[in-house]
mmCIF file of C-alpha atoms in Angstrom:
data_model
loop_
_atom_site.group_PDB
_atom_site.id
_atom_site.type_symbol
_atom_site.label_atom_id
_atom_site.label_comp_id
_atom_site.label_asym_id
_atom_site.label_seq_id
_atom_site.Cartn_x
_atom_site.Cartn_y
_atom_site.Cartn_z
ATOM 1 C CA UNK X 286 0.000 0.000 0.000
ATOM 2 C CA UNK X 287 1.313 3.437 -0.926
ATOM 3 C CA UNK X 288 1.997 6.355 1.357
ATOM 4 C CA UNK X 289 -1.170 7.874 2.785
ATOM 5 C CA UNK X 290 -1.706 11.213 4.456
ATOM 6 C CA UNK X 291 -2.077 11.548 8.209
ATOM 7 C CA UNK X 292 -5.668 12.691 7.730
ATOM 8 C CA UNK X 293 -6.581 9.640 5.667
ATOM 9 C CA UNK X 294 -4.849 7.319 8.122
ATOM 10 C CA UNK X 295 -6.807 8.841 11.009
ATOM 11 C CA UNK X 296 -10.122 8.520 9.205
ATOM 12 C CA UNK X 297 -9.514 4.916 8.124
ATOM 13 C CA UNK X 298 -8.499 4.012 11.662
ATOM 14 C CA UNK X 299 -11.607 5.705 13.036
ATOM 15 C CA UNK X 300 -13.886 3.848 10.607
ATOM 16 C CA UNK X 301 -12.239 0.523 11.471
ATOM 17 C CA UNK X 302 -12.899 0.951 15.183
ATOM 18 C CA UNK X 303 -16.400 2.288 14.539
ATOM 19 C CA UNK X 304 -17.096 -0.908 12.608
ATOM 20 C CA UNK X 305 -15.985 -3.306 15.362
ATOM 21 C CA UNK X 306 -17.263 -1.282 18.329
ATOM 22 C CA UNK X 307 -20.543 -3.186 18.962
ATOM 23 C CA UNK X 308 -18.777 -6.466 19.663
ATOM 24 C CA UNK X 309 -15.326 -5.250 20.661
ATOM 25 C CA UNK X 310 -15.686 -5.600 24.431
ATOM 26 C CA UNK X 311 -17.254 -9.068 24.146
ATOM 27 C CA UNK X 312 -14.518 -10.346 21.837
ATOM 28 C CA UNK X 313 -11.814 -8.944 24.123
ATOM 29 C CA UNK X 314 -13.440 -10.460 27.203
ATOM 30 C CA UNK X 315 -13.356 -13.902 25.535
ATOM 31 C CA UNK X 316 -9.630 -13.571 24.812
ATOM 32 C CA UNK X 317 -7.647 -14.736 27.873
ATOM 33 C CA UNK X 318 -4.397 -13.298 26.534
ATOM 34 C CA UNK X 319 -5.875 -9.827 26.202
ATOM 35 C CA UNK X 320 -7.466 -10.133 29.635
ATOM 36 C CA UNK X 321 -4.133 -11.057 31.226
ATOM 37 C CA UNK X 322 -2.375 -8.125 29.562
ATOM 38 C CA UNK X 323 -5.117 -5.677 30.533
ATOM 39 C CA UNK X 324 -5.088 -6.878 34.138
ATOM 40 C CA UNK X 325 -1.338 -6.252 34.436
ATOM 41 C CA UNK X 326 -1.570 -2.781 32.889
ATOM 42 C CA UNK X 327 -4.442 -1.678 35.107
ATOM 43 C CA UNK X 328 -2.858 -3.216 38.216
ATOM 44 C CA UNK X 329 0.258 -1.123 37.580
ATOM 45 C CA UNK X 330 -1.836 2.041 37.450
ATOM 46 C CA UNK X 331 -3.745 1.127 40.602
ATOM 47 C CA UNK X 332 -0.512 0.372 42.445
ATOM 48 C CA UNK X 333 1.045 3.732 41.589
ATOM 49 C CA UNK X 334 -1.951 6.037 41.944
ATOM 50 C CA UNK X 335 -4.053 6.381 45.124
ATOM 51 C CA UNK X 336 -7.827 6.000 45.060
ATOM 52 C CA UNK X 337 -9.538 9.314 44.455
ATOM 53 C CA UNK X 338 -6.901 10.399 41.949
ATOM 54 C CA UNK X 339 -7.927 11.996 38.654
ATOM 55 C CA UNK X 340 -7.095 9.755 35.694
ATOM 56 C CA UNK X 341 -7.052 10.583 31.977
ATOM 57 C CA UNK X 342 -7.688 7.493 29.819
ATOM 58 C CA UNK X 343 -6.194 7.978 26.352
ATOM 59 C CA UNK X 344 -8.040 5.812 23.829
ATOM 60 C CA UNK X 345 -10.624 4.200 26.093
ATOM 61 C CA UNK X 346 -12.328 2.088 23.420
ATOM 62 C CA UNK X 347 -15.650 0.664 24.658
ATOM 63 C CA UNK X 348 -14.915 1.729 28.242
ATOM 64 C CA UNK X 349 -13.751 -1.636 29.540
ATOM 65 C CA UNK X 350 -11.477 -0.052 32.150
ATOM 66 C CA UNK X 351 -13.712 2.848 33.128
ATOM 67 C CA UNK X 352 -16.190 0.919 35.264
ATOM 68 C CA UNK X 353 -13.618 -0.926 37.448
ATOM 69 C CA UNK X 354 -11.517 2.221 37.827
ATOM 70 C CA UNK X 355 -14.532 4.288 38.864
ATOM 71 C CA UNK X 356 -15.655 1.601 41.293
ATOM 72 C CA UNK X 357 -12.222 1.664 42.907
ATOM 73 C CA UNK X 358 -12.691 5.347 43.644
ATOM 74 C CA UNK X 359 -10.842 6.985 40.762
ATOM 75 C CA UNK X 360 -12.208 10.020 38.961
ATOM 76 C CA UNK X 361 -11.897 9.148 35.269
ATOM 77 C CA UNK X 362 -11.954 11.297 32.155
ATOM 78 C CA UNK X 363 -11.711 9.184 29.007
ATOM 79 C CA UNK X 364 -11.310 10.052 25.338
ATOM 80 C CA UNK X 365 -11.504 8.069 22.113
ATOM 81 C CA UNK X 366 -11.334 8.918 18.397
ATOM 82 C CA UNK X 367 -14.111 6.458 17.482
ATOM 83 C CA UNK X 368 -17.632 7.819 17.955
ATOM 84 C CA UNK X 369 -19.026 4.283 18.102
ATOM 85 C CA UNK X 370 -16.562 3.295 20.818
ATOM 86 C CA UNK X 371 -17.508 6.415 22.783
ATOM 87 C CA UNK X 372 -21.159 5.428 22.520
ATOM 88 C CA UNK X 373 -20.371 1.962 23.876
ATOM 89 C CA UNK X 374 -18.308 3.418 26.715
ATOM 90 C CA UNK X 375 -21.003 5.904 27.707
ATOM 91 C CA UNK X 376 -23.629 3.174 27.731
ATOM 92 C CA UNK X 377 -21.404 0.941 29.852
ATOM 93 C CA UNK X 378 -20.677 3.527 32.547
ATOM 94 C CA UNK X 379 -24.308 4.642 32.738
ATOM 95 C CA UNK X 380 -25.568 1.068 33.067
ATOM 96 C CA UNK X 381 -23.010 0.506 35.840
ATOM 97 C CA UNK X 382 -24.155 3.634 37.647
ATOM 98 C CA UNK X 383 -20.721 5.270 37.620
ATOM 99 C CA UNK X 384 -21.403 8.076 35.155
ATOM 100 C CA UNK X 385 -20.562 10.735 37.739
ATOM 101 C CA UNK X 386 -17.046 9.316 38.153
ATOM 102 C CA UNK X 387 -16.361 8.377 34.521
ATOM 103 C CA UNK X 388 -16.874 10.948 31.764
ATOM 104 C CA UNK X 389 -16.339 9.957 28.139
ATOM 105 C CA UNK X 390 -15.444 12.435 25.376
ATOM 106 C CA UNK X 391 -15.327 11.955 21.621
ATOM 107 C CA UNK X 392 -11.798 13.217 21.032
ATOM 108 C CA UNK X 393 -8.704 11.660 19.535
ATOM 109 C CA UNK X 394 -5.403 11.806 21.382
ATOM 110 C CA UNK X 395 -4.287 14.250 18.680
ATOM 111 C CA UNK X 396 -7.172 16.509 19.799
ATOM 112 C CA UNK X 397 -6.274 16.528 23.479
ATOM 113 C CA UNK X 398 -5.938 20.314 23.529
ATOM 114 C CA UNK X 399 -9.694 20.538 22.891
ATOM 115 C CA UNK X 400 -10.453 18.889 26.233
ATOM 116 C CA UNK X 401 -11.405 21.233 29.065
ATOM 117 C CA UNK X 402 -8.222 22.550 30.750
ATOM 118 C CA UNK X 403 -8.083 20.077 33.625
ATOM 119 C CA UNK X 404 -4.937 18.725 35.248
ATOM 120 C CA UNK X 405 -4.729 15.011 36.084
ATOM 121 C CA UNK X 406 -2.773 12.880 38.522
ATOM 122 C CA UNK X 407 -2.187 10.115 35.971
ATOM 123 C CA UNK X 408 -2.689 9.248 32.326
ATOM 124 C CA UNK X 409 -3.443 5.710 31.168
ATOM 125 C CA UNK X 410 -3.384 4.113 27.742
ATOM 126 C CA UNK X 411 -4.010 0.445 27.049
ATOM 127 C CA UNK X 412 -3.464 -1.808 24.019
ATOM 128 C CA UNK X 413 -1.551 0.454 21.716
ATOM 129 C CA UNK X 414 -3.756 3.528 21.446
ATOM 130 C CA UNK X 415 -0.603 5.655 21.403
ATOM 131 C CA UNK X 416 0.684 3.585 18.458
ATOM 132 C CA UNK X 417 -2.132 5.024 16.359
ATOM 133 C CA UNK X 418 -1.086 8.642 16.991
ATOM 134 C CA UNK X 419 0.599 10.051 13.904
ATOM 135 C CA UNK X 420 2.618 12.744 15.705
ATOM 136 C CA UNK X 421 3.832 11.170 18.934
ATOM 137 C CA UNK X 422 6.049 14.116 20.008
ATOM 138 C CA UNK X 423 3.068 16.485 19.792
ATOM 139 C CA UNK X 424 0.942 14.011 21.755
ATOM 140 C CA UNK X 425 3.659 13.694 24.420
ATOM 141 C CA UNK X 426 3.731 17.470 24.878
ATOM 142 C CA UNK X 427 -0.061 17.619 25.103
ATOM 143 C CA UNK X 428 -0.127 14.823 27.687
ATOM 144 C CA UNK X 429 2.584 16.583 29.718
ATOM 145 C CA UNK X 430 0.474 19.735 29.830
ATOM 146 C CA UNK X 431 -2.435 17.734 31.280
ATOM 147 C CA UNK X 432 -0.443 16.044 34.047
ATOM 148 C CA UNK X 433 0.575 17.600 37.346
ATOM 149 C CA UNK X 434 4.245 17.528 38.243
ATOM 150 C CA UNK X 435 5.010 14.065 39.541
ATOM 151 C CA UNK X 436 2.032 12.585 37.695
ATOM 152 C CA UNK X 437 2.532 9.315 35.823
ATOM 153 C CA UNK X 438 1.718 7.929 32.423
ATOM 154 C CA UNK X 439 1.054 4.166 32.419
ATOM 155 C CA UNK X 440 0.788 2.743 28.902
ATOM 156 C CA UNK X 441 0.903 -0.567 27.098
ATOM 157 C CA UNK X 442 2.501 0.018 23.706
ATOM 158 C CA UNK X 443 2.860 -2.331 20.744
ATOM 159 C CA UNK X 444 6.547 -3.158 20.475
ATOM 160 C CA UNK X 445 8.966 -3.877 17.663
ATOM 161 C CA UNK X 446 10.375 -7.239 18.739
ATOM 162 C CA UNK X 447 7.704 -9.895 19.187
ATOM 163 C CA UNK X 448 9.540 -13.263 19.282
ATOM 164 C CA UNK X 449 6.380 -15.260 18.619
ATOM 165 C CA UNK X 450 5.516 -13.209 15.555
ATOM 166 C CA UNK X 451 9.010 -13.330 14.116
ATOM 167 C CA UNK X 452 9.162 -17.104 14.607
ATOM 168 C CA UNK X 453 5.698 -17.807 13.174
ATOM 169 C CA UNK X 454 6.199 -15.863 9.957
ATOM 170 C CA UNK X 455 9.831 -16.883 9.515
ATOM 171 C CA UNK X 456 8.795 -20.544 9.658
ATOM 172 C CA UNK X 457 6.216 -19.812 6.970
ATOM 173 C CA UNK X 458 8.883 -18.157 4.832
ATOM 174 C CA UNK X 459 7.040 -14.830 5.003
ATOM 175 C CA UNK X 460 10.036 -12.637 5.811
ATOM 176 C CA UNK X 461 8.384 -9.279 4.988
ATOM 177 C CA UNK X 462 5.718 -10.047 7.581
ATOM 178 C CA UNK X 463 8.257 -11.402 10.069
ATOM 179 C CA UNK X 464 10.147 -8.093 10.104
ATOM 180 C CA UNK X 465 7.171 -5.768 9.539
ATOM 181 C CA UNK X 466 7.418 -4.202 12.997
ATOM 182 C CA UNK X 467 10.939 -2.964 12.334
ATOM 183 C CA UNK X 468 9.782 -0.443 9.742
ATOM 184 C CA UNK X 469 9.861 3.218 10.777
ATOM 185 C CA UNK X 470 6.895 4.245 8.699
ATOM 186 C CA UNK X 471 3.187 4.063 9.371
ATOM 187 C CA UNK X 472 1.882 0.499 8.832
ATOM 188 C CA UNK X 473 -1.553 -0.685 7.690
ATOM 189 C CA UNK X 474 -2.918 -3.348 10.047
ATOM 190 C CA UNK X 475 -6.119 -5.204 9.025
ATOM 191 C CA UNK X 476 -9.067 -5.187 11.430
ATOM 192 C CA UNK X 477 -12.171 -7.102 10.352
ATOM 193 C CA UNK X 478 -11.845 -6.083 6.709
ATOM 194 C CA UNK X 479 -10.816 -2.513 7.445
ATOM 195 C CA UNK X 480 -7.508 -0.797 8.180
ATOM 196 C CA UNK X 481 -5.908 0.541 11.335
ATOM 197 C CA UNK X 482 -2.776 2.602 10.771
ATOM 198 C CA UNK X 483 -0.126 2.166 13.428
ATOM 199 C CA UNK X 484 3.514 2.784 14.245
ATOM 200 C CA UNK X 485 5.680 0.376 16.225
ATOM 201 C CA UNK X 486 8.128 1.439 18.932
ATOM 202 C CA UNK X 487 10.944 0.073 21.013
ATOM 203 C CA UNK X 488 10.848 1.218 24.652
ATOM 204 C CA UNK X 489 13.965 3.341 24.205
ATOM 205 C CA UNK X 490 12.671 5.363 21.271
ATOM 206 C CA UNK X 491 9.247 5.744 22.894
ATOM 207 C CA UNK X 492 10.712 6.984 26.184
ATOM 208 C CA UNK X 493 13.040 9.411 24.383
ATOM 209 C CA UNK X 494 10.060 11.095 22.759
ATOM 210 C CA UNK X 495 8.470 11.567 26.170
ATOM 211 C CA UNK X 496 11.763 12.634 27.763
ATOM 212 C CA UNK X 497 11.813 15.554 25.340
ATOM 213 C CA UNK X 498 8.352 16.504 26.660
ATOM 214 C CA UNK X 499 9.467 16.450 30.302
ATOM 215 C CA UNK X 500 9.021 12.838 31.380
ATOM 216 C CA UNK X 501 11.409 10.477 33.156
ATOM 217 C CA UNK X 502 11.341 6.726 32.585
ATOM 218 C CA UNK X 503 10.323 4.930 35.781
ATOM 219 C CA UNK X 504 9.780 1.327 34.689
ATOM 220 C CA UNK X 505 9.357 -0.860 31.626
ATOM 221 C CA UNK X 506 8.561 -4.545 31.171
ATOM 222 C CA UNK X 507 7.482 -6.860 28.390
ATOM 223 C CA UNK X 508 3.913 -8.018 27.879
ATOM 224 C CA UNK X 509 3.673 -11.109 25.708
ATOM 225 C CA UNK X 510 7.312 -12.155 25.695
ATOM 226 C CA UNK X 511 7.010 -15.897 26.342
ATOM 227 C CA UNK X 512 3.218 -15.738 26.460
ATOM 228 C CA UNK X 513 1.744 -15.695 22.943
ATOM 229 C CA UNK X 514 0.327 -12.557 21.313
ATOM 230 C CA UNK X 515 -3.447 -11.957 21.537
ATOM 231 C CA UNK X 516 -4.195 -13.195 18.011
ATOM 232 C CA UNK X 517 -3.160 -16.700 19.144
ATOM 233 C CA UNK X 518 -6.166 -16.930 21.454
ATOM 234 C CA UNK X 519 -6.904 -20.362 19.967
ATOM 235 C CA UNK X 520 -3.721 -21.658 21.566
ATOM 236 C CA UNK X 521 -4.779 -20.147 24.896
ATOM 237 C CA UNK X 522 -8.138 -21.899 24.607
ATOM 238 C CA UNK X 523 -6.468 -25.266 23.945
ATOM 239 C CA UNK X 524 -3.663 -24.892 26.499
ATOM 240 C CA UNK X 525 -4.943 -22.480 29.166
ATOM 241 C CA UNK X 526 -2.657 -23.728 31.945
ATOM 242 C CA UNK X 527 0.433 -23.454 29.779
ATOM 243 C CA UNK X 528 -0.393 -19.923 28.648
ATOM 244 C CA UNK X 529 -1.228 -18.831 32.207
ATOM 245 C CA UNK X 530 2.136 -20.196 33.331
ATOM 246 C CA UNK X 531 3.921 -18.326 30.546
ATOM 247 C CA UNK X 532 2.269 -15.091 31.700
ATOM 248 C CA UNK X 533 3.540 -15.732 35.224
ATOM 249 C CA UNK X 534 7.065 -16.349 33.920
ATOM 250 C CA UNK X 535 6.803 -13.123 31.936
ATOM 251 C CA UNK X 536 6.037 -11.312 35.195
ATOM 252 C CA UNK X 537 9.621 -12.056 36.206
ATOM 253 C CA UNK X 538 11.734 -12.286 33.073
ATOM 254 C CA UNK X 539 9.799 -9.533 31.310
ATOM 255 C CA UNK X 540 11.499 -6.980 33.555
ATOM 256 C CA UNK X 541 15.028 -8.225 32.848
ATOM 257 C CA UNK X 542 17.402 -6.041 30.793
ATOM 258 C CA UNK X 543 17.088 -6.686 27.034
ATOM 259 C CA UNK X 544 14.032 -8.925 27.569
ATOM 260 C CA UNK X 545 11.975 -5.944 28.771
ATOM 261 C CA UNK X 546 12.334 -4.385 25.336
ATOM 262 C CA UNK X 547 10.788 -7.373 23.609
ATOM 263 C CA UNK X 548 7.276 -8.820 23.542
ATOM 264 C CA UNK X 549 4.036 -8.174 21.708
ATOM 265 C CA UNK X 550 3.580 -5.062 23.884
ATOM 266 C CA UNK X 551 5.682 -3.354 26.506
ATOM 267 C CA UNK X 552 4.268 -1.789 29.646
ATOM 268 C CA UNK X 553 5.930 1.532 30.389
ATOM 269 C CA UNK X 554 5.679 3.992 33.294
ATOM 270 C CA UNK X 555 6.825 7.570 32.740
ATOM 271 C CA UNK X 556 6.732 10.336 35.341
ATOM 272 C CA UNK X 557 6.271 14.013 34.562
ATOM 273 C CA UNK X 558 9.190 15.880 36.124
#
């Protein structure tokens, strides 16, 4: 596929997520790999930020995290670029009776300046929402302006080095696909017949962008290093004990030097200084 403009990439990504929004939460909830990754990302946020804190969720999708965060006492403001996802999230928080503690806005991360001028204790982004931002340095500066000094950003980001993916496609002889994540350009990723445009990052390059915006790296670990990536949910269904054990091993080795830069995603904590 040829080079596309940032505007076209944003619109195609928005339409893709609009299309899958009605069943997105249900499909994610049935995927044990996704559930394990989400649980670790949210647990990191909850460990670092006290109840009652104000949280900005960047790319909230159908609001899967908003209800549990609100019920734990957090005050949540969430944004998403997909109008259909926003509709799902608003319905979910209202049905759960937590609408007063979880407010959902139809804004992309690239439109963060349009949000009311609030300051938050923490920002949170799960499952690669920041990978879909075309201008990450501009987004980092906008996020910094919305966080108090000492506030944290907790994000799971799609990484460059996924051992499972490299091995799978190398064994098939599909070398372009095996090394796809190493490209520096915007990449078209299929989603239910539509296209999501994304960029892949290594933890070092991601943290350097945020360092330029006034953040300090606090922690990083791999998600999906030995455990398989989410699209291998069939394997998790056949071998649930094995995959659960691999997640537990990842909890240790995923924080080791070198290994923490690999995996389907990496979980990163950055503090605004």
